mmCIF file of C-alpha atoms in Angstrom:
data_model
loop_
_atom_site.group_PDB
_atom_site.id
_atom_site.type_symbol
_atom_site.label_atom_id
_atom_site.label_comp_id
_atom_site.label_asym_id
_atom_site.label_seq_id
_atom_site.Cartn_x
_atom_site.Cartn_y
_atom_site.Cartn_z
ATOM 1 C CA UNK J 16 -61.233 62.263 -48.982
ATOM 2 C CA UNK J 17 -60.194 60.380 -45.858
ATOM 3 C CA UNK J 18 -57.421 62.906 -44.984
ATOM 4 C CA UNK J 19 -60.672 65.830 -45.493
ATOM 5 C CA UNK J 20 -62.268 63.266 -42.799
ATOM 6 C CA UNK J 21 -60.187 63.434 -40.555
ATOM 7 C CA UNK J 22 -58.834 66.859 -40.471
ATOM 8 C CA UNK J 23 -62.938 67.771 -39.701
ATOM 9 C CA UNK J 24 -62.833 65.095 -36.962
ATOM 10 C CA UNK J 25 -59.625 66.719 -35.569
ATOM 11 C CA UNK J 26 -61.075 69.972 -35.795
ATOM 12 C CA UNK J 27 -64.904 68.642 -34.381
ATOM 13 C CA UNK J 28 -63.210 67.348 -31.286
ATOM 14 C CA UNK J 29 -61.317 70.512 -30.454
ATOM 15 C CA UNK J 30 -64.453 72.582 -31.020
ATOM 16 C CA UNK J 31 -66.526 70.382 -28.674
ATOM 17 C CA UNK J 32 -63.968 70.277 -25.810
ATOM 18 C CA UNK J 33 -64.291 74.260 -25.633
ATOM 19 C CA UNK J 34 -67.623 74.770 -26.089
ATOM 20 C CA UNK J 35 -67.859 72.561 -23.073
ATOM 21 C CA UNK J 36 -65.373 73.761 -21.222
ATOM 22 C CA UNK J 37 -67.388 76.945 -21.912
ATOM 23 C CA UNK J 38 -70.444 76.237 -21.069
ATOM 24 C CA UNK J 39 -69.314 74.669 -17.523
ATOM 25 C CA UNK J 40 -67.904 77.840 -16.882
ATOM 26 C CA UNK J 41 -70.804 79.714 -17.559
ATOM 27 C CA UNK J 42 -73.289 77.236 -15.471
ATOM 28 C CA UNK J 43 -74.898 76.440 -19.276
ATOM 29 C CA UNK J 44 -76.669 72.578 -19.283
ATOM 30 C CA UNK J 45 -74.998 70.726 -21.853
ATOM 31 C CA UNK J 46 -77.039 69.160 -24.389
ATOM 32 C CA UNK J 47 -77.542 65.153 -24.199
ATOM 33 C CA UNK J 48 -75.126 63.966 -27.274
ATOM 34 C CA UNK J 49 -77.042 60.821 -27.445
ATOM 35 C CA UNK J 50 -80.415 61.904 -27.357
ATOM 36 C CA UNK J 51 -82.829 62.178 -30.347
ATOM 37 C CA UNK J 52 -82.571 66.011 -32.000
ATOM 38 C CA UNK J 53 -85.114 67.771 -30.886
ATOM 39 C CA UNK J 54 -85.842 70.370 -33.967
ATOM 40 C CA UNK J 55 -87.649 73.799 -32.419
ATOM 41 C CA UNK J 56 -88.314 74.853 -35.338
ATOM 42 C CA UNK J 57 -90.752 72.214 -36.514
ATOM 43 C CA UNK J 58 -93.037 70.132 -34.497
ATOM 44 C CA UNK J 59 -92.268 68.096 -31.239
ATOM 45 C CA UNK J 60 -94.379 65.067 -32.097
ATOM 46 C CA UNK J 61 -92.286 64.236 -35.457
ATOM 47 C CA UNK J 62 -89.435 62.266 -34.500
ATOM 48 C CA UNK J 63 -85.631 62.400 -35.816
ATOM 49 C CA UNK J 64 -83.757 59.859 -36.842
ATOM 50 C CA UNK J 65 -80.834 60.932 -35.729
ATOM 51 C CA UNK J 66 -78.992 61.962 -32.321
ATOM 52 C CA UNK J 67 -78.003 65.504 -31.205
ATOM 53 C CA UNK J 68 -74.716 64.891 -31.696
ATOM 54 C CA UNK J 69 -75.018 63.652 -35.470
ATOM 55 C CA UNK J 70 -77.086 67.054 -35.840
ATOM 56 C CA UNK J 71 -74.511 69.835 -34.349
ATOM 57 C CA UNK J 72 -71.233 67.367 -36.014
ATOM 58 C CA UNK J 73 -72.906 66.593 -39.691
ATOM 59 C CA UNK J 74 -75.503 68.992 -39.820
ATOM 60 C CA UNK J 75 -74.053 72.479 -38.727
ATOM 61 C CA UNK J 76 -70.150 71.711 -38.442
ATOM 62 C CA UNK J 77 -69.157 69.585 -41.613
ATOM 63 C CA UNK J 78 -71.668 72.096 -43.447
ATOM 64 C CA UNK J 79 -70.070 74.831 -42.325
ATOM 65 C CA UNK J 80 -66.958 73.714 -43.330
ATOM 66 C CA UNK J 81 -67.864 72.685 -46.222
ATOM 67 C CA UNK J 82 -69.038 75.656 -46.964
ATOM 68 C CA UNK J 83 -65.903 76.983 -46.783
ATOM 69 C CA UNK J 84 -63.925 74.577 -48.880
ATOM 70 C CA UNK J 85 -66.581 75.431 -51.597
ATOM 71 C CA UNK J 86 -65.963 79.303 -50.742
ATOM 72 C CA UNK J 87 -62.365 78.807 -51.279
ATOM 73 C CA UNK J 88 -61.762 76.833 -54.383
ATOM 74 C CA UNK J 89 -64.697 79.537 -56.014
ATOM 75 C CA UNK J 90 -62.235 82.144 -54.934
ATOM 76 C CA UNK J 91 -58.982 80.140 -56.723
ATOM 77 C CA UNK J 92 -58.308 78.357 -59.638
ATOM 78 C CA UNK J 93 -56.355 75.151 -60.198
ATOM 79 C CA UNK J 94 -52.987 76.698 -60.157
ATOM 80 C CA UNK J 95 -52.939 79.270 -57.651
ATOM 81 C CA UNK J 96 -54.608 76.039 -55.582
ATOM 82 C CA UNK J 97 -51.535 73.809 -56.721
ATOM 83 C CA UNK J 98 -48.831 76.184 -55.778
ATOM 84 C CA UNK J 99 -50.409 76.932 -52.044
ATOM 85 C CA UNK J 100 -50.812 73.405 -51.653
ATOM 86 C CA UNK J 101 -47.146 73.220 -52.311
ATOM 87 C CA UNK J 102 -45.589 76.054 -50.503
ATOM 88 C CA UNK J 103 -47.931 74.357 -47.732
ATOM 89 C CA UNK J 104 -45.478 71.132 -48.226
ATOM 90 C CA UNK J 105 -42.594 73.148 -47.055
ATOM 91 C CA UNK J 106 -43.990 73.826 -43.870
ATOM 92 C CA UNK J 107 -41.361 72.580 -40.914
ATOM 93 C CA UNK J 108 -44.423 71.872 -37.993
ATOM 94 C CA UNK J 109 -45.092 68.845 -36.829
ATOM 95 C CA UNK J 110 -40.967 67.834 -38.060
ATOM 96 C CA UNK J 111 -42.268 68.335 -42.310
ATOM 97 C CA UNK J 112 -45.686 66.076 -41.703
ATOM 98 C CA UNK J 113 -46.981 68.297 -44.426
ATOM 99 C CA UNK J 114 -44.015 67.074 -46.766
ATOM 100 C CA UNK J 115 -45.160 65.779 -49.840
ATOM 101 C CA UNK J 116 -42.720 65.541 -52.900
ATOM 102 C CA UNK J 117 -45.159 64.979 -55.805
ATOM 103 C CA UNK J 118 -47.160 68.119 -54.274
ATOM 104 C CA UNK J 119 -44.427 70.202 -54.597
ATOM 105 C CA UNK J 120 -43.499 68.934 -57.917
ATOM 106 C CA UNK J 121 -47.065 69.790 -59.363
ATOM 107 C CA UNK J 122 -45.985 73.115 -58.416
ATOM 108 C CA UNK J 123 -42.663 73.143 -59.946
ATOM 109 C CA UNK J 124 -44.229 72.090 -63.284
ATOM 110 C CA UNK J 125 -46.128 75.577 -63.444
ATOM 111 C CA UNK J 126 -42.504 77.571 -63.934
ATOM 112 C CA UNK J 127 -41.158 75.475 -67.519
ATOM 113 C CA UNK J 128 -38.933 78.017 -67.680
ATOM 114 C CA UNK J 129 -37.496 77.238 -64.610
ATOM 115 C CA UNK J 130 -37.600 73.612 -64.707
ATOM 116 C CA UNK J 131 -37.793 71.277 -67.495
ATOM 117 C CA UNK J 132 -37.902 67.295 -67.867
ATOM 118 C CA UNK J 133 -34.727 67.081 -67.101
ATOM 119 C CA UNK J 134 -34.818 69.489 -63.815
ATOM 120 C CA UNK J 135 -37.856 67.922 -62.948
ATOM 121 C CA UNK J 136 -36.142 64.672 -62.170
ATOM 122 C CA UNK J 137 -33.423 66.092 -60.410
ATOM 123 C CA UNK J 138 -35.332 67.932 -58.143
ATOM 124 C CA UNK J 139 -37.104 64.771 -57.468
ATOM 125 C CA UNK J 140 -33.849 63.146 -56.116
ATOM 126 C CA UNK J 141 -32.995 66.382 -54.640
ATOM 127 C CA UNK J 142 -36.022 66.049 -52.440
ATOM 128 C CA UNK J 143 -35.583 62.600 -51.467
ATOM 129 C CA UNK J 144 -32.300 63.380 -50.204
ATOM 130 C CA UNK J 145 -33.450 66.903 -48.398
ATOM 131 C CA UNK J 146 -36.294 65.090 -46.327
ATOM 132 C CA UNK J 147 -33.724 62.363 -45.214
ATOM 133 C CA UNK J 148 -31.113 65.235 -44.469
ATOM 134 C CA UNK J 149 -33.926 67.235 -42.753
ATOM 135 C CA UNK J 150 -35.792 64.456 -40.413
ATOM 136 C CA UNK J 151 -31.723 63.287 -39.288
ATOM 137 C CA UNK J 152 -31.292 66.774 -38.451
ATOM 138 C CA UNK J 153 -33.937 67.642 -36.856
ATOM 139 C CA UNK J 154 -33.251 64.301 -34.097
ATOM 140 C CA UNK J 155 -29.854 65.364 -34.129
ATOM 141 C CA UNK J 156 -30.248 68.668 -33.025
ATOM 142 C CA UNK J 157 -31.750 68.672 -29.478
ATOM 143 C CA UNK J 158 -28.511 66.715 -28.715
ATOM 144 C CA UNK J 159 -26.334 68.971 -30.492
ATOM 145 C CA UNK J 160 -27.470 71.876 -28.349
ATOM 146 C CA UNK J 161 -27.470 69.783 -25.392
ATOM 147 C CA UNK J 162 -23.931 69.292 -25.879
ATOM 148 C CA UNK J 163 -22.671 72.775 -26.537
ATOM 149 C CA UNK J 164 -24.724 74.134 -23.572
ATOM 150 C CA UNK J 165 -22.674 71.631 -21.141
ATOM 151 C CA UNK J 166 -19.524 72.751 -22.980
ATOM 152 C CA UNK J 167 -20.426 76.293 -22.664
ATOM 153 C CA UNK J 168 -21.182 75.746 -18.728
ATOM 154 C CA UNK J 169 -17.767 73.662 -18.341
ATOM 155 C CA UNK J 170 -15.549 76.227 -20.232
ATOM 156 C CA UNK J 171 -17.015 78.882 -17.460
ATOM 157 C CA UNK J 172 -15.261 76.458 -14.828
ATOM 158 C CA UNK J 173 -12.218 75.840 -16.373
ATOM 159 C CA UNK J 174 -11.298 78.964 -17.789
ATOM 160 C CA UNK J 175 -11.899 81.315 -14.959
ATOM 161 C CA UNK J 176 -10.097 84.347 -14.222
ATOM 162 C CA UNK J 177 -6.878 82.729 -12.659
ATOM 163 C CA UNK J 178 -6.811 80.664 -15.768
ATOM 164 C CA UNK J 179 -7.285 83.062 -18.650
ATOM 165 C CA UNK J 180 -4.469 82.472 -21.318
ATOM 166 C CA UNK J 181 -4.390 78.920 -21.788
ATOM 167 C CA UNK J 182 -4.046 78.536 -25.042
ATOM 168 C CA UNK J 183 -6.828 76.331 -27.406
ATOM 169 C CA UNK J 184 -5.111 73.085 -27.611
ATOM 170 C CA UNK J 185 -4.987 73.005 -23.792
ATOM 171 C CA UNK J 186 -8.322 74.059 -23.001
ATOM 172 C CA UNK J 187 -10.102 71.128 -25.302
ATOM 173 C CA UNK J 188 -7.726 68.864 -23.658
ATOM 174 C CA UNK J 189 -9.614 70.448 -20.186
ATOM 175 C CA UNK J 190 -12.947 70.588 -21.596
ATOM 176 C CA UNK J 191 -13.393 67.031 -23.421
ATOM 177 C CA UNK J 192 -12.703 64.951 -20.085
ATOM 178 C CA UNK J 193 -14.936 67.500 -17.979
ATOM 179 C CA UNK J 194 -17.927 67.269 -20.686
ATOM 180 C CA UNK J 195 -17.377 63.588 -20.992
ATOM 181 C CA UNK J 196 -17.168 62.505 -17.031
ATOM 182 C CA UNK J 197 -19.033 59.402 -17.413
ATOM 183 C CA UNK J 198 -16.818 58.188 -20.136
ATOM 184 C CA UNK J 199 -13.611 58.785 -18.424
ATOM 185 C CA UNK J 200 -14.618 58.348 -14.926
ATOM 186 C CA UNK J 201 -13.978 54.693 -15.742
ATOM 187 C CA UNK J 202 -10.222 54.861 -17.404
ATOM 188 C CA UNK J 203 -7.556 54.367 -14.219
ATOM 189 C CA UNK J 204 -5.028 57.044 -13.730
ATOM 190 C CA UNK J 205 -2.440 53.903 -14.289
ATOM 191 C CA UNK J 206 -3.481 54.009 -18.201
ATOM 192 C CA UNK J 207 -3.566 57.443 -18.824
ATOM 193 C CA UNK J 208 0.161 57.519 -16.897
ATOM 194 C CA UNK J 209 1.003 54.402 -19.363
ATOM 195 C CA UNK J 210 -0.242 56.261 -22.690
ATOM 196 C CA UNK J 211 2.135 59.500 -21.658
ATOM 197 C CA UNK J 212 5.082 57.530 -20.733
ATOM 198 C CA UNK J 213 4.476 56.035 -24.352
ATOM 199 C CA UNK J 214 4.696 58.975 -26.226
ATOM 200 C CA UNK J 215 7.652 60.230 -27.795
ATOM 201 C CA UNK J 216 9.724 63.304 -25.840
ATOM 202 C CA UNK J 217 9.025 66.422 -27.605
#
């Protein structure tokens, strides 16, 4: 009921910033929030006991809404209800805040076929482990690409067309200390002389 709550204040506040957005644009007074409703409909001497904005927010919008809701769960039943509600769960916005494991479980449950007591509990685990593997991913890969991008851009500098056939080996050995400047902008020419003399002759 809360999470209901809120989603109509989320969706309340984004209605009200553009109808007034509209309404400034079109030179249209905006109605005093905090004022008693006045009802034109009935008579101006009866007074409300509630403010303007209580009336458009309670009375019109959560109705409305409401309405809606009511419209929707007429239209489907409890399990065509519990398996949108968790194909809904699989949704990737907002990095999986949709995500919810028994959810999608109450859906499995409605193929026995498909899963039984035993599947049930392994898809459980299996669940656990994908929403871990997903979030750790999804922080992961902004760097990722970061990283091939500057190794895509370095490659363009160090394999140009005087320096075409180098072979692999060579050209990581290239790359890695162009990538990674900062790291071995601070190793002296004096150690990397010392670690070649230390290797064995080929």
């Amino acid at each position: 009921m809360n999470r209901i709550l809120f989603k109509k204040n989320v969706g309340w506040d984004s209605l009200k910033e553009k109808v007034e957005a509209f309404c400034i644009k079109h030179s249209i007074p905006l109605p005093n929030y905090d004022e008693p409703y006045a009802n034109l409909g009935r008579s101006r001497r009866k007074v409300v006991d509630y403010t303007t904005l209580h009336h458009y927010r309670v009375n019109v919008f959560y109705k409305i809404v409401d309405w809606q809701l009511q419209e929707l769960n007429d239209h489907f039943n409890e399990v065509t209800s519990d398996l949108l509600n968790g194909v809904a769960c699989l949704n990737p916005i907002d990095t999986y805040s949709s995500f919810d494991i028994q959810k999608i479980l109450v859906m499995a449950k409605l193929y026995p076929d498909d899963f039984d007591e035993f599947n049930m509990r392994v898809l459980e685990n299996q669940l656990v482990n994908y929403i871990i593997d997903v979030l750790k991913f999804a922080l992961l890969l902004p760097i990722a690409t970061a990283s091939v991008q500057r190794a895509f851009s370095a490659m363009k500098y160090i394999k140009n067309d005087l320096q075409n056939r180098m072979v692999d080996e060579f050209l990581d050995g290239c790359m890695v200390p162009y990538v990674e400047k900062r790291v071995f902008k601070n190793i002296s020419n004096e150690c990397i002389i010392e670690t070649f003399q230390g290797k064995k002759h080929r």
